[in-house]
Each structure stands twice: as C-alpha cells, then as structure tokens.
XYZ file of C-alpha atoms in Angstrom:
120
model
C 31.224 -5.895 -9.917
C 31.651 -3.000 -7.475
C 30.762 -0.474 -10.207
C 27.524 -2.394 -11.046
C 26.578 -2.545 -7.317
C 27.230 1.222 -7.009
C 25.012 2.087 -9.971
C 22.186 -0.136 -8.591
C 22.514 1.488 -5.177
C 22.493 5.008 -6.608
C 19.361 4.226 -8.734
C 17.588 2.765 -5.752
C 18.322 5.807 -3.591
C 17.028 8.162 -6.341
C 13.800 6.260 -6.723
C 13.174 6.149 -2.963
C 13.788 9.904 -2.673
C 11.243 10.603 -5.413
C 8.665 8.373 -3.798
C 9.237 9.946 -0.414
C 8.953 13.504 -1.843
C 5.482 12.858 -3.284
C 2.861 14.889 -1.399
C 0.329 12.891 0.615
C -3.001 14.324 1.598
C -4.137 11.352 3.736
C -5.399 12.398 7.149
C -7.712 14.979 8.688
C -7.946 18.548 7.517
C -9.516 21.716 8.943
C -10.843 24.016 6.220
C -11.735 27.684 6.222
C -13.983 28.669 3.319
C -14.412 32.325 2.424
C -18.200 32.453 1.999
C -20.207 35.514 1.017
C -21.087 36.161 4.685
C -17.663 35.449 6.071
C -15.531 32.391 6.850
C -17.221 28.980 7.078
C -15.435 26.090 8.758
C -15.458 22.470 7.615
C -13.447 19.385 8.144
C -12.317 16.711 5.702
C -10.840 13.283 6.143
C -8.920 12.109 3.085
C -7.364 8.744 2.091
C -4.831 8.653 -0.724
C -3.810 5.571 -2.683
C -1.350 6.617 -5.408
C -3.190 9.366 -7.328
C -6.612 8.276 -6.151
C -8.106 10.233 -3.273
C -11.366 9.423 -1.421
C -12.850 10.669 1.816
C -15.522 12.687 3.495
C -16.238 16.387 4.074
C -18.400 17.732 6.859
C -19.667 21.252 7.312
C -22.769 23.255 8.176
C -24.666 21.694 5.273
C -23.949 18.088 6.487
C -21.599 15.327 5.371
C -20.659 14.169 1.849
C -18.403 11.550 0.280
C -15.772 12.945 -2.034
C -13.541 11.507 -4.714
C -10.674 12.849 -6.734
C -7.037 12.780 -7.758
C -3.733 14.071 -6.442
C -1.251 14.851 -9.203
C 1.967 16.470 -8.119
C 0.850 19.127 -5.674
C -2.618 19.645 -7.179
C -5.611 18.070 -5.526
C -8.869 17.890 -7.605
C -11.980 16.572 -5.904
C -15.705 16.456 -6.366
C -18.729 15.808 -4.171
C -22.472 16.333 -4.165
C -24.333 18.278 -1.465
C -28.095 18.618 -1.061
C -29.022 22.268 -1.525
C -32.306 24.082 -1.085
C -33.101 23.489 -4.788
C -31.778 19.902 -5.053
C -28.347 18.280 -5.342
C -25.276 20.462 -6.110
C -22.210 19.081 -7.782
C -19.231 20.786 -6.163
C -15.657 20.792 -7.413
C -12.593 21.513 -5.335
C -9.123 22.371 -6.709
C -6.234 22.971 -4.286
C -2.530 23.296 -4.216
C -0.930 21.336 -1.342
C 2.195 22.569 0.381
C 3.130 20.109 3.084
C 0.496 20.407 5.836
C -1.313 23.329 4.278
C -3.513 23.781 1.212
C -5.259 26.630 -0.582
C -7.562 26.712 -3.567
C -11.069 27.223 -4.919
C -14.445 25.612 -4.602
C -16.805 25.772 -7.607
C -20.403 25.676 -6.479
C -22.060 23.897 -9.468
C -21.241 26.804 -11.732
C -23.060 29.331 -9.545
C -19.863 30.921 -8.237
C -16.509 30.192 -6.612
C -15.151 30.576 -3.110
C -11.562 30.448 -1.883
C -10.495 28.156 0.904
C -7.454 27.371 3.013
C -6.787 24.170 4.929
C -4.418 22.829 7.592
C -3.694 19.220 8.248
C -4.455 18.220 11.796
C-alpha cells in the first residue's frame, strides 16, 4: 500500500511541475518594434487560457483586438489594423523567455519588422 501511495504521489508531483513550468503570457507587455524610421513603442494586454491567447494591442496606429496561440515558448498571434490603403492583416510570432519576448511582425506580406517585449 505504501508503494502504491508513493507512486501516486510521485506522478502527481511530476504533473504539477510540468503544469507550473508552462510559460504564461497573460498580463501587460511593453513592446519596442524596430520600424524603418527607428523604434516604435506599443503596449499589449494578453489573456491566456491553455493554448488560446486573446487581447489587445495599442500603438501609434490605434488599438486592435488580437487572437492567437501559445505552444511551448512560441506565441503566434494575428490582428487587423486600418492602414492608409485599407485593412492590414498583421501576424506576430515571438519566442517567450519568462518576462521577455522577441520575434517578428509580418505586415500583410509587405515586409517584416523585429520586436522585443518586456512584461510589466
């Protein structure tokens, strides 16, 4: 009986360590985007539920709702911003390392910019 209890306890501890180790992006983030004319600042507020991520990004061009996924340390998101020639579908891919993130922003196939972010 003691052996069975020990195995159950060990399995429970392993499962809880894996769940705790999963990266969470929920919260407020400060972003620095490397634009063609220098750095551009933005903020994002993210909510994570399992692999699903939702939130809002705000920068010089205004606010936009975003949706995406968090798989391992990779965050993939998309949002639409109103540009001078109509709506632009923007894709974001970042690697999260604790309270920091870095990655690329794809501007509707018209080019990419690198970004870094810090969790507030």
